[in-house]
C-alpha positions as semicolon CSV with decimal commas, in nm:
position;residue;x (nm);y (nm);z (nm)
1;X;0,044;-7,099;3,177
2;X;-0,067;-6,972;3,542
3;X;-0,419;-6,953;3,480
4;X;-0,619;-6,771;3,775
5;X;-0,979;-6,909;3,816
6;X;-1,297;-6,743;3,904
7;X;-1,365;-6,893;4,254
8;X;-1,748;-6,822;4,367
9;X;-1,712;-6,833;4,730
10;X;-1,389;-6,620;4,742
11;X;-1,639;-6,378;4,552
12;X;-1,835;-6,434;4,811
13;X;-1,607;-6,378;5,093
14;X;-1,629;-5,980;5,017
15;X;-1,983;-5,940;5,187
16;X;-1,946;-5,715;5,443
17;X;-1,584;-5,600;5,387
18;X;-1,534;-5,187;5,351
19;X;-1,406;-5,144;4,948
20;X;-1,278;-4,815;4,782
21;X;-1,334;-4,768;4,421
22;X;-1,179;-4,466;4,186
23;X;-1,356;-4,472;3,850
24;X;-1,622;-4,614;3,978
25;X;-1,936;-4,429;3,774
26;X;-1,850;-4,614;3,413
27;X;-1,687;-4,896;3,258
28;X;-1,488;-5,135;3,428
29;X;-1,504;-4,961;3,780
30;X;-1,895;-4,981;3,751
31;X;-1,883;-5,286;3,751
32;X;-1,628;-5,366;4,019
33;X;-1,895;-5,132;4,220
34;X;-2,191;-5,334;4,098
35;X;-2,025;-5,664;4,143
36;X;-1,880;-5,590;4,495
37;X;-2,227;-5,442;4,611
38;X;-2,465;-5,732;4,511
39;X;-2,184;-5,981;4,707
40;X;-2,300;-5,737;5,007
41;X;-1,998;-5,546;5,094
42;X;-1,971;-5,164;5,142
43;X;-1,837;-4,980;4,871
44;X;-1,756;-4,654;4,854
45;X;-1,658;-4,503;4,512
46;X;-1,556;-4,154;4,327
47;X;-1,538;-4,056;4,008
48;X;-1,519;-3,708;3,795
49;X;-1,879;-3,762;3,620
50;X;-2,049;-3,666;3,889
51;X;-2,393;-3,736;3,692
52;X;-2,327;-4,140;3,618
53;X;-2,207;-4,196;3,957
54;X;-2,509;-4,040;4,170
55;X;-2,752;-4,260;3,880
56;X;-2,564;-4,566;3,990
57;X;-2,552;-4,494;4,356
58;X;-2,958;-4,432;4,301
59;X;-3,000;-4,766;4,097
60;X;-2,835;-4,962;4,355
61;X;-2,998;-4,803;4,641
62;X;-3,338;-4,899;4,527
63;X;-3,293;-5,247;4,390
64;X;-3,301;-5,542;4,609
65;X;-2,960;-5,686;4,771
66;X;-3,000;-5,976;4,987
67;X;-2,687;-5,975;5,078
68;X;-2,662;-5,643;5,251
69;X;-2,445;-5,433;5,082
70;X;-2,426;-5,082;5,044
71;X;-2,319;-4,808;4,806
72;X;-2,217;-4,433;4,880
73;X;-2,064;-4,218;4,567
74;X;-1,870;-3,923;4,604
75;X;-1,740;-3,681;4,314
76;X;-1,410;-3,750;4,292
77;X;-1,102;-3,600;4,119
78;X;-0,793;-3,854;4,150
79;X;-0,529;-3,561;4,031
80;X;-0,649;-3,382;4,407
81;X;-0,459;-3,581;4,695
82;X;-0,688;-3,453;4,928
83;X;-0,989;-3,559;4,743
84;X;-0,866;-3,920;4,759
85;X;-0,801;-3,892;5,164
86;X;-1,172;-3,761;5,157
87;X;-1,297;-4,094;4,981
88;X;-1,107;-4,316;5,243
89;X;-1,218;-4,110;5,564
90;X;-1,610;-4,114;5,475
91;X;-1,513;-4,496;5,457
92;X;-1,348;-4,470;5,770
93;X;-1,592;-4,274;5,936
94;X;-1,900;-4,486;5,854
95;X;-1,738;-4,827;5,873
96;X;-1,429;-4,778;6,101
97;X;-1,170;-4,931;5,846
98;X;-1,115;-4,986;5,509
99;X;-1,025;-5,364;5,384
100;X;-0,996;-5,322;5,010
101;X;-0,939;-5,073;4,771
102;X;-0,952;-5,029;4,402
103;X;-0,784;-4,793;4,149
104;X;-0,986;-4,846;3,861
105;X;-0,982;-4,415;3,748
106;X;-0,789;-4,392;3,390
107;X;-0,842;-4,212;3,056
108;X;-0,685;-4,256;2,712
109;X;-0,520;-4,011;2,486
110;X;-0,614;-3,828;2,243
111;X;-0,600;-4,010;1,910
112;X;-0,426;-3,799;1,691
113;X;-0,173;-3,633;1,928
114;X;0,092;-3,847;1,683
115;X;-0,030;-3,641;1,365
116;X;0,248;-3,549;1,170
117;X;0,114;-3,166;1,118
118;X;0,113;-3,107;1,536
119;X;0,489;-3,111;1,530
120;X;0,603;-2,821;1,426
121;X;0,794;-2,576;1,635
122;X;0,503;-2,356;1,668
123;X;0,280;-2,641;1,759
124;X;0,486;-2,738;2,076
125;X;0,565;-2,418;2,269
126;X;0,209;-2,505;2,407
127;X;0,247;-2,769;2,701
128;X;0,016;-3,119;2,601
129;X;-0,212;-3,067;2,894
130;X;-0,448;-3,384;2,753
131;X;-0,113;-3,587;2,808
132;X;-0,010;-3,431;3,120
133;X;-0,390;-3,506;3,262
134;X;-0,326;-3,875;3,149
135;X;-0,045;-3,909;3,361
136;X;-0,178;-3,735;3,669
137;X;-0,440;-3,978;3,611
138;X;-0,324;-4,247;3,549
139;X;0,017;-4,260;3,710
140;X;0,019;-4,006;3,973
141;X;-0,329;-4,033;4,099
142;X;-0,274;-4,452;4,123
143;X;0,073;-4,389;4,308
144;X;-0,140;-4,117;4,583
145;X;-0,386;-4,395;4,603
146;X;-0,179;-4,652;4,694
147;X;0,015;-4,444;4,932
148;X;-0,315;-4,350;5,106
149;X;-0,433;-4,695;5,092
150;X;-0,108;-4,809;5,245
151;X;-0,166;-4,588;5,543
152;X;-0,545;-4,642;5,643
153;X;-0,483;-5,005;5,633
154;X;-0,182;-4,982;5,832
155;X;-0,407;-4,793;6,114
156;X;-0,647;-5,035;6,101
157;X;-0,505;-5,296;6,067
158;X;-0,448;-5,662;6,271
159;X;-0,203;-5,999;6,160
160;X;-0,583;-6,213;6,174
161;X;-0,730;-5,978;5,887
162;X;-0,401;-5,872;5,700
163;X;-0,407;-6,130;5,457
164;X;-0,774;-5,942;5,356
165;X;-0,620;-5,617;5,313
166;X;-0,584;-5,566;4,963
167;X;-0,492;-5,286;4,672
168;X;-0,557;-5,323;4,330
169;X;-0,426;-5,106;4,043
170;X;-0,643;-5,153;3,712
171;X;-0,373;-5,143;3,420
172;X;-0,377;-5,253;3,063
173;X;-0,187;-5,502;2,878
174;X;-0,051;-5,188;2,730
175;X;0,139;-5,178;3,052
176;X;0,346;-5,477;2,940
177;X;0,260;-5,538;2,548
178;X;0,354;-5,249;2,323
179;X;0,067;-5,083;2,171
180;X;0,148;-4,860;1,839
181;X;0,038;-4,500;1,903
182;X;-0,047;-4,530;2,271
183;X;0,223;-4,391;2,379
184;X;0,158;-4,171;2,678
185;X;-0,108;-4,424;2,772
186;X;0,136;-4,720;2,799
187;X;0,394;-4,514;2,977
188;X;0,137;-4,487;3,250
189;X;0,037;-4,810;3,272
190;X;0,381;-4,997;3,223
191;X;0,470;-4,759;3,565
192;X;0,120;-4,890;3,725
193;X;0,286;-5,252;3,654
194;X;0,609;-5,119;3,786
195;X;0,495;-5,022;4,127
196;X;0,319;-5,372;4,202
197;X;0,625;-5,526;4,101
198;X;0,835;-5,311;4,255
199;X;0,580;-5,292;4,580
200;X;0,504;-5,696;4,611
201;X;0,824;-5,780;4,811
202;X;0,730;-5,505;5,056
203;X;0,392;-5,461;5,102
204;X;0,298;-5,784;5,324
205;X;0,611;-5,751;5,567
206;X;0,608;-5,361;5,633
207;X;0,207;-5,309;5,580
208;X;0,047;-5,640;5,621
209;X;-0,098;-5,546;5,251
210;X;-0,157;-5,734;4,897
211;X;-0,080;-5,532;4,590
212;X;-0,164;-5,703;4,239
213;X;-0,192;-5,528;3,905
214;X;-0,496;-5,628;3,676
215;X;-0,425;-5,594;3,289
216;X;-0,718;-5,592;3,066
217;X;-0,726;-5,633;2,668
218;X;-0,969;-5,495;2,471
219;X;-1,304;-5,479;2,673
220;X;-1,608;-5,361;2,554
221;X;-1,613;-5,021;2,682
222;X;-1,679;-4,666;2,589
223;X;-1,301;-4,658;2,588
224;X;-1,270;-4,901;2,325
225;X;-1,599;-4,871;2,151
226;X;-1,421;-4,748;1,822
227;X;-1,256;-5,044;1,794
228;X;-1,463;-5,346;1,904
229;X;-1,618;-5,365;1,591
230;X;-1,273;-5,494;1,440
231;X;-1,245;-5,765;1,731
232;X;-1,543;-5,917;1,639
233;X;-1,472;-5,919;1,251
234;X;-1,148;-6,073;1,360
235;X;-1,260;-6,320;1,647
236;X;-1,046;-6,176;1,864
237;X;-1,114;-6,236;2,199
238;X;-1,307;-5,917;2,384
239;X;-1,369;-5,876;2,769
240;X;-1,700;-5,783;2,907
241;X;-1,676;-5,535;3,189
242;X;-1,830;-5,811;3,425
243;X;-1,528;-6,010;3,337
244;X;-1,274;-5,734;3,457
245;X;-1,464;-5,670;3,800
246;X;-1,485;-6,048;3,900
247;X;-1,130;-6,112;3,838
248;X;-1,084;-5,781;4,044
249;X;-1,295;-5,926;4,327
250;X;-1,108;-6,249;4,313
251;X;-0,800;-6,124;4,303
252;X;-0,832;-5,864;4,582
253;X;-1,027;-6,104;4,809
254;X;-0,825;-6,431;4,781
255;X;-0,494;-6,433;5,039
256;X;-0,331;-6,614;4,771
257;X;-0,309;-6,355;4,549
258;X;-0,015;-6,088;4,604
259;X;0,241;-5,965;4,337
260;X;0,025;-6,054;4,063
261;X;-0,008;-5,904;3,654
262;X;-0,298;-6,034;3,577
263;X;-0,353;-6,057;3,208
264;X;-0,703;-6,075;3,080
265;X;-0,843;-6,196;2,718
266;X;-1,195;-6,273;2,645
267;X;-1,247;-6,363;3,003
268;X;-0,924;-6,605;3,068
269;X;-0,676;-6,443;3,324
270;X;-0,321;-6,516;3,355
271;X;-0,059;-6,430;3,569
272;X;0,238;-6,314;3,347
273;X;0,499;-6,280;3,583
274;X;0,448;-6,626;3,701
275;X;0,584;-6,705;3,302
276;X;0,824;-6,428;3,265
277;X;0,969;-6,533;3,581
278;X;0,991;-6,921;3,575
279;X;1,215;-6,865;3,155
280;X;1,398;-6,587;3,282
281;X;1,695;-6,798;3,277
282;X;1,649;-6,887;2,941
283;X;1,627;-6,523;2,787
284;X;1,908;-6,359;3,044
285;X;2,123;-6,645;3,110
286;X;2,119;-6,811;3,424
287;X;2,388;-6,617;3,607
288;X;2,257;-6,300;3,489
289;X;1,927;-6,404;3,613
290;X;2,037;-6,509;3,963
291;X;2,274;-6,226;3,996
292;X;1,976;-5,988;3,892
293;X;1,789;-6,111;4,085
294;X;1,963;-6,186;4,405
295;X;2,086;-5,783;4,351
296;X;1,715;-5,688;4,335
297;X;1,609;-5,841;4,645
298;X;1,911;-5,679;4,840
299;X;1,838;-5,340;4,737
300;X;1,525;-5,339;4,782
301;X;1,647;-5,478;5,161
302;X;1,833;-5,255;5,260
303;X;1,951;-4,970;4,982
304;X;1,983;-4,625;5,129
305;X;1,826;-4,466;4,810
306;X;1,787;-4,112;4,934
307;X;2,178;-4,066;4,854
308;X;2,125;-4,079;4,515
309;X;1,889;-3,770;4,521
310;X;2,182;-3,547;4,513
311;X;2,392;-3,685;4,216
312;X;2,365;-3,576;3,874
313;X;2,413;-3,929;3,699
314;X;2,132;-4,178;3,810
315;X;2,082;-4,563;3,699
C-alpha cells in the first residue's frame, strides 16, 4: 500500500505562494482556503454562494495570521469560462503569477432522479438540466480549469519553480469505486480521474506542471450529511474536511507528487494507481500489460488524433 503522509514543513512550504481555489466558500474547498491561508500564502477563491464566501473572506481578514497570508473571494460560476480566466487574472494582477491551483467546485445529484415513476415517455421529453449542471460542473468546468491553469503557469513560468507549479482536481472515490445510484455523479468524477491520468505523462515535459487527482470517501460535509449518521453506527471510517485540505496542500506543494489518485478514508491517503499499476500484470496478463502499456505511451507521443475527428467509427 503507497501510503502518502502528512509532511508539516511541505505544508509549510506554501507561505507565500499565489493559490486558486473553485468551491472555495463551503466544505472541503473552505478548508483548502482556510488551511492554505493560515500557512500564509495568497489565495484567491470563487464560488456560486456568493454569501458564505464574502463571510469567510471577512473571518479571515480579521483574525490574526502570523504567517502573512491573504484571502480575496470572488463570486464565481465554474460553467462560465470567462469567469474562471477572471479568477486567475485578479491573481495575476495582484501577485504577478499563479503557483497553485485548486478545483475543489462540485455538486451531487439529485437523489431520486433513478425513481421508477420519472421514466415514462412523458417524463423525458424534458432535458435533466440538474444532471446536465452536474456535468458542466463537475466535468466541464474542471477540464476549463485545468486548461486555464495550464496556460497562466506556462506564462509565468521558470525550470527553478516548475516543480511548484501544481493543479489539483478534487474527485471522489466514486471516480474509481462504483457507487449504486450515483450515476451522473461518478461519470463526472471517473472523467476528473481520467484527465490526471491521461494528463500526468504530459504535463511536466510540455508545461513544467503537476496534475494529481484527490479522491475523498465519505467526509463530513453538507454533501454527505444525510448519510454520516450510518458511518458512525457502522464505524466506518469518515473524513473531516481538514483532512481533505491538508492532503490537498501536501499533495500540490510536494515536487514528488505528480500523476497521483489519491484515495482518502478516515484521514489515511493512498495512492491507487501506485497498486493498480504495480498487479497489472497479474489481472491483464503480462504481455497484455506491456503491450498496453508500451501502446499508451506511444500514442500519447506522438498520435495525430485530430484525424479521427472526421470518421464515423471511433475507439
Amino acid at each position: 500500500m503507497a501510503e502518502i503522509t502528512i509532511n508539516n514543513e511541505i505544508l509549510a512550504s506554501v507561505r507565500d505562494k499565489v493559490v486558486v481555489v473553485t468551491g472555495g466558500a463551503n466544505g472541503i474547498g473552505a478548508a483548502t482556503v482556510i488551511s492554505y491561508f493560515h500557512a500564509g500564502a495568497h489565495i484567491f477563491f470563487g464560488d456560486w454562494d456568493e454569501k458564505s464566501g464574502v463571510a469567510l473572506e471577512v473571518s479571515l481578514a480579521t483574525g490574526s495570521n502570523p504567517n502573512g497570508g491573504s484571502a480575496t473571494f470572488l463570486r464565481l460560476d465554474v460553467r462560465d469560462y470567462e469567469n474562471q480566466l477572471k479568477l486567475f487574472d485578479t491573481a495575476v494582477a495582484k501577485h504577478g503569477r499563479v503557483d497553485q491551483a485548486v478545483y475543489s467546485a462540485g455538486i451531487a445529484e439529485p437523489a431520486d432522479w433513478l425513481s421508477p415513476e420519472k421514466f415514462t415517455l412523458e417524463g423525458i421529453k424534458e432535458v435533466p438540466k440538474p444532471l446536465v449542471d452536474l456535468i458542466e460542473i463537475n466535468l466541464i468546468g474542471s477540464l476549463y480549469f485545468t486548461r486555464i491553469a495550464l496556460a497562466y503557469f506556462q506564462q509565468n513560468s521558470t525550470h527553478q519553480d516548475a516543480v511548484s507549479k501544481s493543479i489539483t482536481l478534487v474527485a471522489s472515490a466514486a471516480g474509481f469505486k462504483e457507487s449504486s445510484g450515483l450515476v451522473a455523479y461518478s461519470g463526472s468524477k471517473h472523467g476528473m480521474v481520467g484527465m490526471v491520468r491521461s494528463l500526468r505523462i504530459l504535463t511536466l515535459p510540455k508545461f513544467n506542471v503537476r496534475i494529481n487527482a484527490i479522491c475523498p470517501w465519505a467526509t463530513d460535509t453538507a454533501m454527505v450529511a444525510g448519510a454520516v449518521h450510518l458511518w458512525h453506527q457502522n464505524s466506518l471510517p469518515l473524513n473531516s474536511a481538514e483532512d481533505i485540505a491538508r492532503i490537498i496542500q501536501q499533495v500540490a506543494a510536494d515536487p514528488a507528487h505528480n500523476g497521483k489518485v489519491v484515495y482518502c478514508a478516515g484521514g489515511i491517503f493512498v495512492d491507487i494507481d501506485e497498486g493498480i499499476n504495480r498487479t497489472e500484470p497479474q489481472w491483464l496478463g503480462e504481455k497484455l500489460a506491456a503491450d498496453l502499456n508500451r501502446g499508451q505511451v506511444m500514442l500519447g507521443a506522438g498520435a495525430d488524433w485530430s484525424t479521427l475527428g472526421n470518421t464515423e467509427q471511433g475507439i
